[in-house]
mmCIF file of C-alpha atoms in Angstrom:
data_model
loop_
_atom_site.group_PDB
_atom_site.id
_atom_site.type_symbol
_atom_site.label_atom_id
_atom_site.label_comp_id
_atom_site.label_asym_id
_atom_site.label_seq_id
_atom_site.Cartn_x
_atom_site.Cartn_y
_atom_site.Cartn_z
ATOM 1 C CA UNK A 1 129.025 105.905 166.510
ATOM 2 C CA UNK A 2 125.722 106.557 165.278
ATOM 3 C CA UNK A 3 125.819 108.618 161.850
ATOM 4 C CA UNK A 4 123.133 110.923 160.867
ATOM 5 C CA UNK A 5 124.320 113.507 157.938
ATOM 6 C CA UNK A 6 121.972 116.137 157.849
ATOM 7 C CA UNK A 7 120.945 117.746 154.638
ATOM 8 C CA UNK A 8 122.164 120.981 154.842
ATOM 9 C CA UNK A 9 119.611 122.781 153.225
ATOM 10 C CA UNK A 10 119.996 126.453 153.013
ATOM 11 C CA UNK A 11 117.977 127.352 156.373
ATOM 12 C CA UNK A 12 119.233 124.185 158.057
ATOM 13 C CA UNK A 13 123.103 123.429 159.472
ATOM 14 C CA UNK A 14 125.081 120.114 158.186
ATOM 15 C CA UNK A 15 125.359 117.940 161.015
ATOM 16 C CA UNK A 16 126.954 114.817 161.591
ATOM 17 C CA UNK A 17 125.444 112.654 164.815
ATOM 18 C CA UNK A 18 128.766 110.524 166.524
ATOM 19 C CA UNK A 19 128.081 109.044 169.937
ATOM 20 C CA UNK A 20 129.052 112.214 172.434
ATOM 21 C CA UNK A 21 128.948 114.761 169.669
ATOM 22 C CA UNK A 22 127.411 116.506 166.583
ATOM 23 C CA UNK A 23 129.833 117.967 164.456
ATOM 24 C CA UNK A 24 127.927 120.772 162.834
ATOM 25 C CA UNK A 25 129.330 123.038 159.780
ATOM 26 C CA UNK A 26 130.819 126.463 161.376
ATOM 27 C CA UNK A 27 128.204 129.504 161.611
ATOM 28 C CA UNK A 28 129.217 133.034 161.908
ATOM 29 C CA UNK A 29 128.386 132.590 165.800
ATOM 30 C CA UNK A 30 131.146 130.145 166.350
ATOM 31 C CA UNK A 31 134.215 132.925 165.756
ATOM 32 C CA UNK A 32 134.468 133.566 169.654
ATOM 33 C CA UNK A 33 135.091 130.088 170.498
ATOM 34 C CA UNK A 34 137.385 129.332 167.098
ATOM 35 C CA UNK A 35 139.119 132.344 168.292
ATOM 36 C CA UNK A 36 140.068 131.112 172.253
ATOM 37 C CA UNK A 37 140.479 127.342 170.692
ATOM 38 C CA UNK A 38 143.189 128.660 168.745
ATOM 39 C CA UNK A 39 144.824 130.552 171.347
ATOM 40 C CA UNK A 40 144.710 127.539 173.748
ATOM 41 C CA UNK A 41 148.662 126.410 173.838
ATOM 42 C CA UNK A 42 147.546 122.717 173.677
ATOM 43 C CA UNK A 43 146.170 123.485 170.277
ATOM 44 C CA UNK A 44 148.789 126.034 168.354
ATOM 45 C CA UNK A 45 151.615 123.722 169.784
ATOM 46 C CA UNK A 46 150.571 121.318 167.137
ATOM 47 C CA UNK A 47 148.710 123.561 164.455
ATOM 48 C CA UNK A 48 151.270 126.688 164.641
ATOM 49 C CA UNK A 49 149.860 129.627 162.249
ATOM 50 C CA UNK A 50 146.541 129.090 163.625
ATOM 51 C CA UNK A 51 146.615 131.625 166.228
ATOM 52 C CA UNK A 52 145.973 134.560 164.200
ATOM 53 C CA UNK A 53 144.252 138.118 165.653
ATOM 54 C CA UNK A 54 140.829 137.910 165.740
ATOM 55 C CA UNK A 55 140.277 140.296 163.046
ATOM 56 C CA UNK A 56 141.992 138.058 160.685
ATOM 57 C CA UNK A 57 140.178 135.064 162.263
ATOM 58 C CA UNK A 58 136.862 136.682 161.504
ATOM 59 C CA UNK A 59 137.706 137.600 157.840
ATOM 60 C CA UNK A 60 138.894 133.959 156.856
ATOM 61 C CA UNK A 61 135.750 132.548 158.499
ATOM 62 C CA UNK A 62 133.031 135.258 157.354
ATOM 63 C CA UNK A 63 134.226 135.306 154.061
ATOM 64 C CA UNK A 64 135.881 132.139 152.991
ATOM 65 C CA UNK A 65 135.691 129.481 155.104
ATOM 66 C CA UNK A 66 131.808 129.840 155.357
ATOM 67 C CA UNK A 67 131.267 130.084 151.628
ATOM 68 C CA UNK A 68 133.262 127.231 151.224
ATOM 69 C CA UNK A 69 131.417 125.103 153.447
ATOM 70 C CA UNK A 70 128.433 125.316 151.504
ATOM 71 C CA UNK A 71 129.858 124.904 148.195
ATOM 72 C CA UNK A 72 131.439 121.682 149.616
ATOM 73 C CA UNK A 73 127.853 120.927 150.728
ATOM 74 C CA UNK A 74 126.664 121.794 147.680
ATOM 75 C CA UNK A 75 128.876 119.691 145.458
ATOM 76 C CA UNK A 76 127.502 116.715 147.757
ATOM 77 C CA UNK A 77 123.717 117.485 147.032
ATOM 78 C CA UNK A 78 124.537 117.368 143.369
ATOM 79 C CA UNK A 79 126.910 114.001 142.981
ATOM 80 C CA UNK A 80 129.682 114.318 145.299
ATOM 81 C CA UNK A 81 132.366 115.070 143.274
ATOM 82 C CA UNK A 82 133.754 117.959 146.091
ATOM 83 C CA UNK A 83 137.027 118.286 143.864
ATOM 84 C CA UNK A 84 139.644 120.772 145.561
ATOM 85 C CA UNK A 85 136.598 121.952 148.299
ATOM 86 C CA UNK A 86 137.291 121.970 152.262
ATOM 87 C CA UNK A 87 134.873 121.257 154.982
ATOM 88 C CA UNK A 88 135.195 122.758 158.034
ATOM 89 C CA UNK A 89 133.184 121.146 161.168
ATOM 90 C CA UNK A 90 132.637 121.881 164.736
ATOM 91 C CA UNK A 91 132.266 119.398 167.636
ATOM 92 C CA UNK A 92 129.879 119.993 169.559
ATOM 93 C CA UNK A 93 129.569 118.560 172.757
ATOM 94 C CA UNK A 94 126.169 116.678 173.116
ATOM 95 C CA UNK A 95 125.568 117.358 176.914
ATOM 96 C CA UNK A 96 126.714 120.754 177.197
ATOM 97 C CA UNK A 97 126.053 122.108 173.791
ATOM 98 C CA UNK A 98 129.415 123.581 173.779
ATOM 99 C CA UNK A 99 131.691 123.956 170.622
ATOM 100 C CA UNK A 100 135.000 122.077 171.715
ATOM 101 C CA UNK A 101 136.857 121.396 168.636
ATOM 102 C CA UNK A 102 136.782 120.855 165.070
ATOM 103 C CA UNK A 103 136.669 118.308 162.079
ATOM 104 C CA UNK A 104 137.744 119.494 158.988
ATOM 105 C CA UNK A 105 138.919 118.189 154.792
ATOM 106 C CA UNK A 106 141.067 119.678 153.037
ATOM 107 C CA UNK A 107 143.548 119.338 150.142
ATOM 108 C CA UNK A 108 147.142 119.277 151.763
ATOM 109 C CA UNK A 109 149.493 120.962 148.953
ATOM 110 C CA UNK A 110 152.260 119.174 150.473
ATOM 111 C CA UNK A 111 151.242 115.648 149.990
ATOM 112 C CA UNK A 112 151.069 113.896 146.767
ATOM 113 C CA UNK A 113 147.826 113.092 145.027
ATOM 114 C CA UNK A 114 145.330 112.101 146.129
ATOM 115 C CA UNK A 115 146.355 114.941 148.510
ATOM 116 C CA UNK A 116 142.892 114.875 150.479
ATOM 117 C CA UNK A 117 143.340 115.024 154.254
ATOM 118 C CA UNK A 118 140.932 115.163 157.441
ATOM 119 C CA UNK A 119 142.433 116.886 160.668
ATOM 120 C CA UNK A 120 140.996 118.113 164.012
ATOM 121 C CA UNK A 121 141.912 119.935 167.282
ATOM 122 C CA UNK A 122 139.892 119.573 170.390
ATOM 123 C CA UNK A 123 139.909 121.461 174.030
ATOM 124 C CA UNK A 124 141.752 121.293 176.318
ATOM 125 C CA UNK A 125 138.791 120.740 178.547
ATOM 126 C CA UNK A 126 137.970 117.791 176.451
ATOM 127 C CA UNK A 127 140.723 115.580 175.973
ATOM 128 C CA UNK A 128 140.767 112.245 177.151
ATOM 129 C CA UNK A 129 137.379 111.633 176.508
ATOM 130 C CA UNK A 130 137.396 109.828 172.539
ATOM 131 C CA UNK A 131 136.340 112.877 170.926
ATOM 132 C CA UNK A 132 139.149 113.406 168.098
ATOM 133 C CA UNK A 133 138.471 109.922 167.056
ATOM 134 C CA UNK A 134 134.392 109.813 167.166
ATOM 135 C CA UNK A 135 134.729 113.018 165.015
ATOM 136 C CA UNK A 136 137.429 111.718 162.733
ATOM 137 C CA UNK A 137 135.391 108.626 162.147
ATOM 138 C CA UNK A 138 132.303 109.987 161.414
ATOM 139 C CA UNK A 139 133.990 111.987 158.909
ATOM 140 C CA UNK A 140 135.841 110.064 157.448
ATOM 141 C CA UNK A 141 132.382 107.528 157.262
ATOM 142 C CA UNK A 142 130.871 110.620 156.228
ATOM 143 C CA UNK A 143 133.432 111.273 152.741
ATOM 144 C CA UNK A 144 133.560 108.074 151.672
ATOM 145 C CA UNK A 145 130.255 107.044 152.109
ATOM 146 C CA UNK A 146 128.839 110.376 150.006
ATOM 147 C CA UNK A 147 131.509 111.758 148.046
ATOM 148 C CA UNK A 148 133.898 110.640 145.127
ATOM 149 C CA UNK A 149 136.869 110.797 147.669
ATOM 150 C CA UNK A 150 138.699 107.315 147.547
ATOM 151 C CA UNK A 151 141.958 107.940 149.564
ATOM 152 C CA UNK A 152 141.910 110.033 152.870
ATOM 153 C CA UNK A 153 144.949 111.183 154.046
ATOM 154 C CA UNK A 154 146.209 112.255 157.867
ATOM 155 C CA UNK A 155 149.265 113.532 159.031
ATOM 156 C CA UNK A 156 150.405 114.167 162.853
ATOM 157 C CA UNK A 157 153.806 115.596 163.959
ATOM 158 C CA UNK A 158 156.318 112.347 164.882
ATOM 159 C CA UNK A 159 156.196 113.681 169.180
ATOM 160 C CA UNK A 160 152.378 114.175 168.837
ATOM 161 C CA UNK A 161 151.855 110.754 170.603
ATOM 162 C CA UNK A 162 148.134 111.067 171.052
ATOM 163 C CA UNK A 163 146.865 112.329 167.503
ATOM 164 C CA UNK A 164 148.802 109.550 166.210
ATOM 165 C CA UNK A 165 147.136 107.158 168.035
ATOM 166 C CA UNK A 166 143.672 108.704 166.946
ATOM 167 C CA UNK A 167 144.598 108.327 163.464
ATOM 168 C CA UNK A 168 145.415 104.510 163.497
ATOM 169 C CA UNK A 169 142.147 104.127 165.903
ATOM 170 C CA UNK A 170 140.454 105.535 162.680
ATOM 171 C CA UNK A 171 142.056 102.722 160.576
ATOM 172 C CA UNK A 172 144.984 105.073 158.382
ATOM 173 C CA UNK A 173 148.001 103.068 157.569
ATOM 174 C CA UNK A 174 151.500 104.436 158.267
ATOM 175 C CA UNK A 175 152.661 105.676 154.592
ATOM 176 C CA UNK A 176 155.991 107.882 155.063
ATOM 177 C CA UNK A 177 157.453 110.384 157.120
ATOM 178 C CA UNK A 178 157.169 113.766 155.448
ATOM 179 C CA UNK A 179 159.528 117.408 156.021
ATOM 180 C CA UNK A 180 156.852 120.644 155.883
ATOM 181 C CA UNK A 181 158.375 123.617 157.647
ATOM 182 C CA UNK A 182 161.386 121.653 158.855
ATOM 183 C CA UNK A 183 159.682 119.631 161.292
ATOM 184 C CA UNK A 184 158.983 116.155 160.735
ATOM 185 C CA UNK A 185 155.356 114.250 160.501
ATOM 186 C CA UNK A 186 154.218 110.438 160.255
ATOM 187 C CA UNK A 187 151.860 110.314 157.188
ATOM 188 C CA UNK A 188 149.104 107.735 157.038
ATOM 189 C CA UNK A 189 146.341 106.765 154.481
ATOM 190 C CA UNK A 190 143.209 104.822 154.233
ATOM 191 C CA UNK A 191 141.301 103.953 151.302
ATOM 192 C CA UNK A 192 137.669 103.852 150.448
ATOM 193 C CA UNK A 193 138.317 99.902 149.960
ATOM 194 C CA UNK A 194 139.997 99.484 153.344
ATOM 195 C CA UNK A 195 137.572 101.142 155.274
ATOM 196 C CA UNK A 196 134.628 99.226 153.507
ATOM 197 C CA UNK A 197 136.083 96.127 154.934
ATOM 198 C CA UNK A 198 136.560 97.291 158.217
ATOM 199 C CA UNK A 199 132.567 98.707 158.137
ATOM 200 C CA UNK A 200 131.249 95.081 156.824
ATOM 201 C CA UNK A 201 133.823 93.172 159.630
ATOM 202 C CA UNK A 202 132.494 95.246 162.472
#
């Protein structure tokens, strides 16, 4: 993985280089492909709630989810303390240009503090091919390296054999199992310490 943050400067997209992909902060031009990526079975069987009517879709990204992103990005360019901020990140595939997935931070309400988690969702199209875990790393590389975030968190469904092997890949240590909407998930963690080590031994 090759990591190349971007600045993000007003006229200028966040980007994030990995080896097959750039994850880029969303733009208002991504809503069509957010839209049929959440509507792909492969993705709401493991994120449901997701698959919303576009309408709704375009609201939360229009008028949230892209203010958000540059506060996040904001919060970085002064200090990096990003607080209770998301980040919300496409993947975009380096030799089609096409947006395949996502990378995004967030604070998960039902984990205890430090309640900070990354998750992702990729194509269909794309599976099988190392993306989840080039995006989560450079991510998670990405946090630690300019932000005041010490503990990541990740969380995958107990049957959702491959994102749970993406989030070890990534270095998160089993934690607990954890109930949210009556189904059951595998929670892992990785510190800013851990992953240090595992950067210096590589």
């Amino acid at each position: 993985m090759n990591l190349n943050p971007s600045s993000g400067s007003a006229n200028q997209a966040f980007t994030i280089e990995c080896s097959d992909l750039i994850l880029r902060e969303f733009g208002p031009d991504d809503l069509d492909d957010i839209h049929e990526l959440t509507w792909q079975p492969e993705i709401y069987e493991w994120l449901p709630g997701w698959n919303v009517p576009k309408e709704k879709r375009a609201n939360w990204l229009l008028n949230y989810e892209l203010k958000e992103n540059r506060q996040f990005l904001k919060a970085v360019s002064d200090g990096g303390d990003v607080g209770q901020l998301c980040l919300r990140l496409g993947m975009i595939d380096k030799a089609t240009g096409r947006f395949v997935g996502w990378c995004c931070t967030r604070i998960k309400p039902e984990l205890p503090p430090p309640n900070r988690e990354i998750m992702y969702a990729v194509s269909r199209d794309y599976r099988s091919r190392g993306y989840s875990t080039q995006a989560a790393k450079g991510l998670t590389a990405f946090l630690f390296s300019s932000t005041n975030v010490d503990v990541l968190n990740a969380i995958a469904l107990v049957h959702n054999v491959p994102s749970n092997k993406v989030i070890r890949k990534c270095g998160f240590a089993y934690h607990q199992n954890i109930e949210i909407d009556n189904q059951t998930y595998h929670a892992y963690k990785l510190t800013k310490t851990d992953w240090e080590k595992s950067v210096v031994g590589r």
